[in-house]
Amino acid sequence: MLGPGSFYSTCQEAGLTLGTDGNPNVLHVEPVRFGRDVARLLQRAPPGSDCAEPFLQSLQDHIEDPQNLRMCLVPVSSAGGNGSSSTLNESLIRMLLSIDILQPGLMEGLLDRIFSFLNEEDKDSPIPKLILQQLKWLNNIIAPEQLTAKLFEVVSISPLSIQRDIITSLPEIVPDSEHKTVVLGLVELMESSSDLMVPVLDALSNLNLQSDVLINARNHVMDKLESAELDDLPIVIKFLLQTVEPDTVGDAIETIRSNLDFGSINKLQKNSRQTAQKRASNQTPEVLILDSLKTGIRFQKFVTDAWHKALSALSKPSQHKIIDVMVMFILHSIVSLKKKIEVMIRKKIIEGLLTKKLLQETILVHGASLREYMPAVLSISESLLRASINHPIVARTASVLYTCAFEVSDAYYRQEIIGSLLVHIGSGSAVEIDASLAVLQNIAQVSRSTLNEYSAFIKGILDYLDNLSLEQIRLFFVVLGSLAREDEISGANGTLLTDLNIIIRKQLSNPLENYKKIGVMGAIALVQAFGTQEIGDNERGSSSQAGARHREAELDPLLRISVQYLQMVRDACQKSAVCLALTYDELASLVLGGDLDPKLVLWIKEEFSDQFAATFVYGVNETFTMKPHRNIAVEVWMNLDGPESELSIGIMPTLCADMSGFASQGAVADTVDGTAYMCSLFKLLQATEKTTSRNGLDDIDGLLGCGIVMFKRDYLEDIAEVYSVSICHVIAQGLLCAINWFREISNAFSSDAGDQTMARIIVRLQQMMELEDMLRHILKSVPGFRPLEASQAKIKDMARGGHFGSSSIVIESSAMSSLAKKDTWTMDIDNDPKPCFAHSNEVVTFESLTPYLRELEVDVFHVLRVHEPITREVYEISEVSVNNSVQLQYPELLFLLRDLLAKINHKLPAPATHTPFGKKTQAPMTNNALLARMSTATFVEKVLVVIPHVVTKTRMMLTGLSKDKEDVDRDQMPQDSSIILDCLNSSLKVLQSLLSWNEIKGVDQKEVRLALLKSLALDQLPPERIVEIKQSMNLSMVAVEAFKNLSTWREMMPTFESTAMLLEVLDKVLDLVPRNSELSNRVSTLATETLSYRWPPSTVVKPDRLAYILGLQIGCSNVRLGMINEYVTGVLPSFLAQDEGQSELHPMLNATTFTVYTKALHVQLASLVSEFTEDHFDDAQSALDHISDLCLCFQKLAAFVKSNDKREVLAVTLKHSKTFMEQFIKRVIPFLGTHFRGHQDAIAKIFKNYLQSGTRSLQNVCGHAKASREQTLIVMVPPIRKTMETLIFEVKLMLENNDAGAAFWLGNLKHRNLRGEEISSQLPVSSDDENARYSQREADEDEGDHENGYPGSSKKNTRKRSRIDTHKPKSTPRKTGRDSRATGNAKKKRNTQQPRKQAQDDGLDDGLDDDDREHRIHTKRQVCIRYR
């Protein structure tokens, strides 16, 4: 019999030695055998006695000692045969719990033992966790209800730490039968204590939940999400996303988006005490939250799709949050969604929904948490940059992503970013290259020292510079220059500056100008890098030291590097005028930028700029000697200062004079023709004057009015007879230089010019036009003329030792005055000229020289503000004596408007094309170097200042033309009005180009839109209204005013072309704001008036303009379908019937424009179908009536091919009918299938009366295309037949889904031409056969109706049928006699096997091979729908 010590004896007998005083228990047998032996020993108790009670009581006494309890809870040791021991996985308590008779009492005793650890001093004891560990994953639980109740009893009185341990262990302890009870208890605990929400949710995630309980738990969690603790959020989010169902996932996502504010989370995370430790282990709350989001999103596919759908549905910028961007990164990491996310992000950026500010905040503030998703960020950035050809805003956003990612990434991903950017630079796409270089430049400004670590990768592009444009080369060298400066300042002893020095010297020494220009760009970039005065460079001096001698720049260690590179460029380019011009232009831009050190600017002024006076400014009576081979008689032209002027610009002397006599005065004895760089040097002069002089350009303002020394005008008409061809080349070069001089002088003085200066600029513009006419005349006598600006450097050895240094150029400060004291012009003439130009027989036009003209700055267009003549008292111009005023004439106005238009088209921007790597793009036809340096925002700001003057000029021109109409009939416009019309069209094109800018609708361009609309609205308004509009920020209100102002021009428009452009401007004004139905209808009315006006017979109507106006008339109307219906049922049929009444109402409609009308109607009809939605109608019947009208118009348009069989009409019909049917299948067929049962007759009528007839007409067009072998039409046949087949089987599917499949049958159709005559399916029909059968057309059509199964077409046909038919022609070549016999035999054999119904449809030539026959079975079908 078992006594009080039965626990010890039983264990001893079963093979276990109990340890004492902290010694482990030792098991001498297998654990399974031990459990079996203990159970056998307990069963020896006498019948009726409780055998387990003494054993358990003795066990409780044993574990009263904490050490013994711990030993019973830890794994026992196993005694080996040789005296060794090892640890088993089972503990003594675990082995005893496997005995059924002991389990209930032992569990209760163990859980009661937890109560002894509720004291504060025992809170860190491991015993409660060890007890719970013994209860997990038992094979069998004898009393689950008792266990569950006991667990909740312990939870109710335990401290928080033990409560959490018990709750999180519940799913591993209780069996499945108790899950419902446990879930209910846990929900109650969660509702009563928010501290237990996280462990409860963790437990609930691993329990079987019923739907009602799950919903209650989820709703409670969603309510508590906003107030949840930071450390609890990962578990909460994971529970929500893993327990949602398809019908509730939307609410859960919206709750998470609304309550999960990462901005607040980041602030709380920074203030947390454990932040440093967690950050070190990369387990911050943000990281855990993102991980839970990723796990929840990937848990179920419907959750992933719901997130994607929710993000796609966000339609406003304010709705997008940081969490949305992070979820996009998470979704992008899913391979199947990668492309979709990239497309969605690109679309949102283009629409302005995803802003750069939001992306920047997400990455910069939360970059540490996004390190896991950095590959997704880089992949998105790369895809955006590659897809940004037509959308520069996408490129700018990609630049922001790259820049921000570089700042927050580690070394590995920074290297990946640099590698990706270098790949973009080598892509060949100008947009990608510019954006990548901009990113590198931004990174260099923000993290120059970090970027310098990867300079070895960046300078690898130096081997591929010839694939980049000059502007891109400049940007690249600017980046490298900033890195080289960082090396020098930090003393890192890097080799970058040495490498750049080698490259630059190598390029500058190259005799080819293309490579020499690369060297110039590199040298100037280093000048900028080492000559820039940055904030904090106190030792470099301040701007107050600008008056110091320029030699001080050579004493500064960094400025000395800049000076050395400037001297290097000067020495290398002394034989290349083109490279000198590039050098001066680049230096001028640097100086005007205002970032160069004042000492370096002063050095540039004295060493470079002051050369201008000594080289190009001549006194009136100056003596010089002409070169022997350039003997030209000269005189002063276009002197605005009168006889008292003592100076002039010596253009022809510079080209012709022998400068050897001036060597002693500091000039260069063997230098290039200076006219090629004269304007560039003047630009540098005016830049340094503006920077160093307090008076601006007052010291050189005399240059605006001084004359130019040119050839004698008396010889202009007979120039080719007076001079040789080589001298004519020199004269042409002089005229080109004079034009460029006037352009550059206008650029210099146009900024903030007063009336007097503005008058002189206007005169210079007029003289510029005069010079252009002279040059056009002279170019006829100089075939093969090539300006000096385009010449290549002479390929010969250049002097290596002789430096063009400071000793060879000495410019005295009194150069301007000393030159005026010389006596007379002296010319030594040599009658043996030696040509210096290479000639050819190629005829050169002035337009081909535009790339070599100096670029006009935007400030020059301020001259457009001169609307009234400037009187003589103001302008003080001596040479102008005929008129008493100066006014901008129409030739100058046209010149300015065209130049402004070209700038707008270039900068705002034309879609770029992708160029493969290694293929260089063609040079632009105009010089746009200034625009390339100017940012888009700056350019738009400058242009918007000019637009009000353009609007005023346009109104003034229209007013003048209207006055002319009162005296002259409109059919006979005055001869001098042609230039006015050109000015008018150019001004309208300027407005149109601005409004067409592809970024003007962006969110970040709202201020630009407002300013532009104000510019259009302010003309001719009362003063009080002008003040109101200027102060208004309401975009829609300002747009209405602009529209009203511009629409008043319609009555004054003189031509159809100008009217069309005005309507386009009005339409684009409305596109900038939410659509206004009243104004849209007004546009439609204006278009109708334009189309109904009888323009002069000489009017040239461009098809695209007419189509656009027709589109406006229909598309902006409130009754679009009604207008289309009117055209197809009334206007066009009346025109084809030669109804004179309709021609009076529609004078623009004629045989030439019929195709344009047809195309416009097809486009508008397809647009209407694509916009069809059931929500736009009150009921289904209204929608069916709308569909019926659409199909009627389609049928009428398709039927016009019978009356007008021109190839253009047939092509338009095939192309746009395909679009109509595709949209019909996509938009209309699903609606018809939904409402088929309730409106069967109406739907049958649509197919039977309209679509069937329309598709038959299209089949006839396809047959005609095959018979006539029109290649333009044949290529359109397969796509449209495929679309018609799709329509057939969509109808069949619709019928089968509505239990009406029996109403559908297929049959073969005969090939017919446009007249309905049957033709061969293989051979084209000759014209004689067609004429012979033309008289039988009506009979054949009747036969066709009978064959097609029309209701009522035959007495035998008593069933109502509707059919959609389609053909598929074959371009099989004509067969030989043997092939014909073979196919004939095969045909006889096949016909005997065909069913009776198919045999009745004869007329099909089956002379096809097996592949063609198989294809025709699927395509040459007829569908008939039977309605009982």
Tab-separated table of N, CA and C in Angstrom, residues 1199-1259:
chain	number	residue	atom	x	y	z
A	1199	ALA	N	-22.404	53.409	-94.196
A	1199	ALA	CA	-23.094	53.298	-95.487
A	1199	ALA	C	-22.634	54.341	-96.495
A	1200	PHE	N	-21.927	55.378	-96.056
A	1200	PHE	CA	-21.464	56.402	-96.992
A	1200	PHE	C	-20.449	55.859	-97.996
A	1201	VAL	N	-19.864	54.713	-97.711
A	1201	VAL	CA	-18.888	54.154	-98.648
A	1201	VAL	C	-19.550	53.752	-99.961
A	1202	LYS	N	-20.842	53.541	-99.964
A	1202	LYS	CA	-21.529	53.191	-101.212
A	1202	LYS	C	-21.664	54.393	-102.137
A	1203	SER	N	-21.718	55.581	-101.533
A	1203	SER	CA	-21.891	56.794	-102.329
A	1203	SER	C	-20.576	57.491	-102.626
A	1204	ASN	N	-19.571	57.257	-101.818
A	1204	ASN	CA	-18.272	57.897	-102.014
A	1204	ASN	C	-17.201	56.847	-101.760
A	1205	ASP	N	-16.674	56.294	-102.830
A	1205	ASP	CA	-15.727	55.196	-102.711
A	1205	ASP	C	-14.279	55.645	-102.859
A	1206	LYS	N	-13.985	56.888	-102.474
A	1206	LYS	CA	-12.596	57.336	-102.484
A	1206	LYS	C	-11.779	56.539	-101.475
A	1207	ARG	N	-10.533	56.347	-101.814
A	1207	ARG	CA	-9.679	55.572	-100.931
A	1207	ARG	C	-9.573	56.213	-99.555
A	1208	GLU	N	-9.520	57.543	-99.481
A	1208	GLU	CA	-9.405	58.211	-98.187
A	1208	GLU	C	-10.629	57.955	-97.324
A	1209	VAL	N	-11.823	57.995	-97.949
A	1209	VAL	CA	-13.054	57.745	-97.193
A	1209	VAL	C	-13.089	56.310	-96.695
A	1210	LEU	N	-12.689	55.366	-97.543
A	1210	LEU	CA	-12.695	53.963	-97.142
A	1210	LEU	C	-11.693	53.723	-96.005
A	1211	ALA	N	-10.526	54.343	-96.088
A	1211	ALA	CA	-9.527	54.169	-95.035
A	1211	ALA	C	-10.016	54.725	-93.703
A	1212	VAL	N	-10.624	55.898	-93.750
A	1212	VAL	CA	-11.170	56.487	-92.519
A	1212	VAL	C	-12.248	55.597	-91.927
A	1213	THR	N	-13.108	55.051	-92.779
A	1213	THR	CA	-14.193	54.193	-92.301
A	1213	THR	C	-13.655	52.942	-91.637
A	1214	LEU	N	-12.683	52.290	-92.250
A	1214	LEU	CA	-12.118	51.071	-91.662
A	1214	LEU	C	-11.410	51.359	-90.343
A	1215	LYS	N	-10.610	52.404	-90.323
A	1215	LYS	CA	-9.812	52.704	-89.133
A	1215	LYS	C	-10.680	53.053	-87.939
A	1216	HIS	N	-11.620	53.952	-88.130
A	1216	HIS	CA	-12.385	54.454	-86.982
A	1216	HIS	C	-13.582	53.572	-86.649
A	1217	SER	N	-14.069	52.784	-87.588
A	1217	SER	CA	-15.110	51.811	-87.252
A	1217	SER	C	-14.560	50.752	-86.318
A	1218	LYS	N	-13.318	50.371	-86.503
A	1218	LYS	CA	-12.677	49.426	-85.588
A	1218	LYS	C	-12.658	49.991	-84.165
A	1219	THR	N	-12.305	51.268	-84.030
A	1219	THR	CA	-12.303	51.894	-82.704
A	1219	THR	C	-13.699	51.903	-82.096
A	1220	PHE	N	-14.701	52.208	-82.910
A	1220	PHE	CA	-16.081	52.229	-82.418
A	1220	PHE	C	-16.480	50.855	-81.890
A	1221	MET	N	-16.188	49.807	-82.645
A	1221	MET	CA	-16.604	48.464	-82.224
A	1221	MET	C	-15.836	48.013	-80.985
A	1222	GLU	N	-14.576	48.355	-80.886
A	1222	GLU	CA	-13.818	47.991	-79.693
A	1222	GLU	C	-14.412	48.634	-78.446
A	1223	GLN	N	-14.735	49.918	-78.525
A	1223	GLN	CA	-15.360	50.582	-77.385
A	1223	GLN	C	-16.766	50.058	-77.131
A	1224	PHE	N	-17.456	49.692	-78.192
A	1224	PHE	CA	-18.799	49.126	-78.034
A	1224	PHE	C	-18.729	47.805	-77.265
A	1225	ILE	N	-17.748	46.979	-77.607
A	1225	ILE	CA	-17.575	45.708	-76.902
A	1225	ILE	C	-17.234	45.949	-75.439
A	1226	LYS	N	-16.392	46.917	-75.188
A	1226	LYS	CA	-15.916	47.161	-73.834
A	1226	LYS	C	-16.951	47.849	-72.963
A	1227	ARG	N	-17.691	48.805	-73.513
A	1227	ARG	CA	-18.579	49.644	-72.708
A	1227	ARG	C	-20.041	49.233	-72.775
A	1228	VAL	N	-20.492	48.849	-73.961
A	1228	VAL	CA	-21.934	48.691	-74.180
A	1228	VAL	C	-22.387	47.253	-74.008
A	1229	ILE	N	-21.620	46.284	-74.534
A	1229	ILE	CA	-22.046	44.885	-74.476
A	1229	ILE	C	-22.329	44.426	-73.042
A	1230	PRO	N	-21.476	44.746	-72.037
A	1230	PRO	CA	-21.821	44.335	-70.664
A	1230	PRO	C	-23.153	44.916	-70.193
A	1231	PHE	N	-23.448	46.157	-70.546
A	1231	PHE	CA	-24.735	46.747	-70.160
A	1231	PHE	C	-25.891	46.024	-70.837
A	1232	LEU	N	-25.754	45.721	-72.120
A	1232	LEU	CA	-26.829	45.016	-72.831
A	1232	LEU	C	-27.042	43.630	-72.248
A	1233	GLY	N	-25.968	42.943	-71.869
A	1233	GLY	CA	-26.128	41.633	-71.262
A	1233	GLY	C	-26.853	41.686	-69.937
A	1234	THR	N	-26.626	42.751	-69.174
A	1234	THR	CA	-27.291	42.891	-67.868
A	1234	THR	C	-28.793	43.105	-68.026
A	1235	HIS	N	-29.187	43.872	-69.047
A	1235	HIS	CA	-30.596	44.251	-69.210
A	1235	HIS	C	-31.273	43.507	-70.362
A	1236	PHE	N	-30.682	42.409	-70.827
A	1236	PHE	CA	-31.242	41.722	-71.984
A	1236	PHE	C	-32.625	41.146	-71.688
A	1237	ARG	N	-32.802	40.517	-70.541
A	1237	ARG	CA	-34.072	39.859	-70.242
A	1237	ARG	C	-35.233	40.859	-70.178
A	1238	GLY	N	-34.975	42.043	-69.674
A	1238	GLY	CA	-36.061	43.006	-69.536
A	1238	GLY	C	-36.312	43.847	-70.773
A	1239	HIS	N	-35.365	43.904	-71.705
A	1239	HIS	CA	-35.511	44.751	-72.895
A	1239	HIS	C	-35.045	43.984	-74.129
A	1240	GLN	N	-35.566	42.800	-74.286
A	1240	GLN	CA	-35.120	41.907	-75.350
A	1240	GLN	C	-35.401	42.500	-76.730
A	1241	ASP	N	-36.577	43.043	-76.927
A	1241	ASP	CA	-36.940	43.566	-78.249
A	1241	ASP	C	-36.094	44.784	-78.628
A	1242	ALA	N	-35.882	45.675	-77.690
A	1242	ALA	CA	-35.090	46.875	-77.991
A	1242	ALA	C	-33.653	46.513	-78.339
A	1243	ILE	N	-33.092	45.568	-77.602
A	1243	ILE	CA	-31.721	45.157	-77.885
A	1243	ILE	C	-31.644	44.426	-79.219
A	1244	ALA	N	-32.649	43.604	-79.504
A	1244	ALA	CA	-32.667	42.924	-80.800
A	1244	ALA	C	-32.737	43.914	-81.949
A	1245	LYS	N	-33.470	44.978	-81.757
A	1245	LYS	CA	-33.575	46.008	-82.799
A	1245	LYS	C	-32.226	46.681	-83.047
A	1246	ILE	N	-31.465	46.900	-81.973
A	1246	ILE	CA	-30.152	47.528	-82.133
A	1246	ILE	C	-29.254	46.674	-83.010
A	1247	PHE	N	-29.209	45.383	-82.729
A	1247	PHE	CA	-28.352	44.502	-83.517
A	1247	PHE	C	-28.883	44.287	-84.930
A	1248	LYS	N	-30.188	44.147	-85.045
A	1248	LYS	CA	-30.773	43.782	-86.332
A	1248	LYS	C	-30.788	44.946	-87.306
A	1249	ASN	N	-31.215	46.108	-86.871
A	1249	ASN	CA	-31.435	47.232	-87.784
A	1249	ASN	C	-30.200	48.085	-88.026
A	1250	TYR	N	-29.277	48.119	-87.055
A	1250	TYR	CA	-28.178	49.073	-87.156
A	1250	TYR	C	-26.815	48.383	-87.297
A	1251	LEU	N	-26.429	47.610	-86.262
A	1251	LEU	CA	-25.111	47.005	-86.303
A	1251	LEU	C	-24.965	46.027	-87.462
A	1252	GLN	N	-26.013	45.264	-87.737
A	1252	GLN	CA	-25.943	44.302	-88.834
A	1252	GLN	C	-25.679	44.998	-90.157
A	1253	SER	N	-26.388	46.067	-90.423
A	1253	SER	CA	-26.200	46.801	-91.675
A	1253	SER	C	-24.838	47.466	-91.721
A	1254	GLY	N	-24.387	48.016	-90.581
A	1254	GLY	CA	-23.090	48.664	-90.554
A	1254	GLY	C	-21.946	47.699	-90.796
A	1255	THR	N	-21.989	46.516	-90.159
A	1255	THR	CA	-20.914	45.550	-90.368
A	1255	THR	C	-20.940	44.991	-91.783
A	1256	ARG	N	-22.126	44.883	-92.392
A	1256	ARG	CA	-22.194	44.428	-93.782
A	1256	ARG	C	-21.482	45.426	-94.697
A	1257	SER	N	-21.672	46.710	-94.439
A	1257	SER	CA	-20.968	47.717	-95.242
A	1257	SER	C	-19.458	47.600	-95.066
A	1258	LEU	N	-19.034	47.328	-93.845
A	1258	LEU	CA	-17.604	47.148	-93.615
A	1258	LEU	C	-17.070	45.909	-94.318
A	1259	GLN	N	-17.873	44.839	-94.375
A	1259	GLN	CA	-17.466	43.643	-95.115
A	1259	GLN	C	-17.298	43.959	-96.594
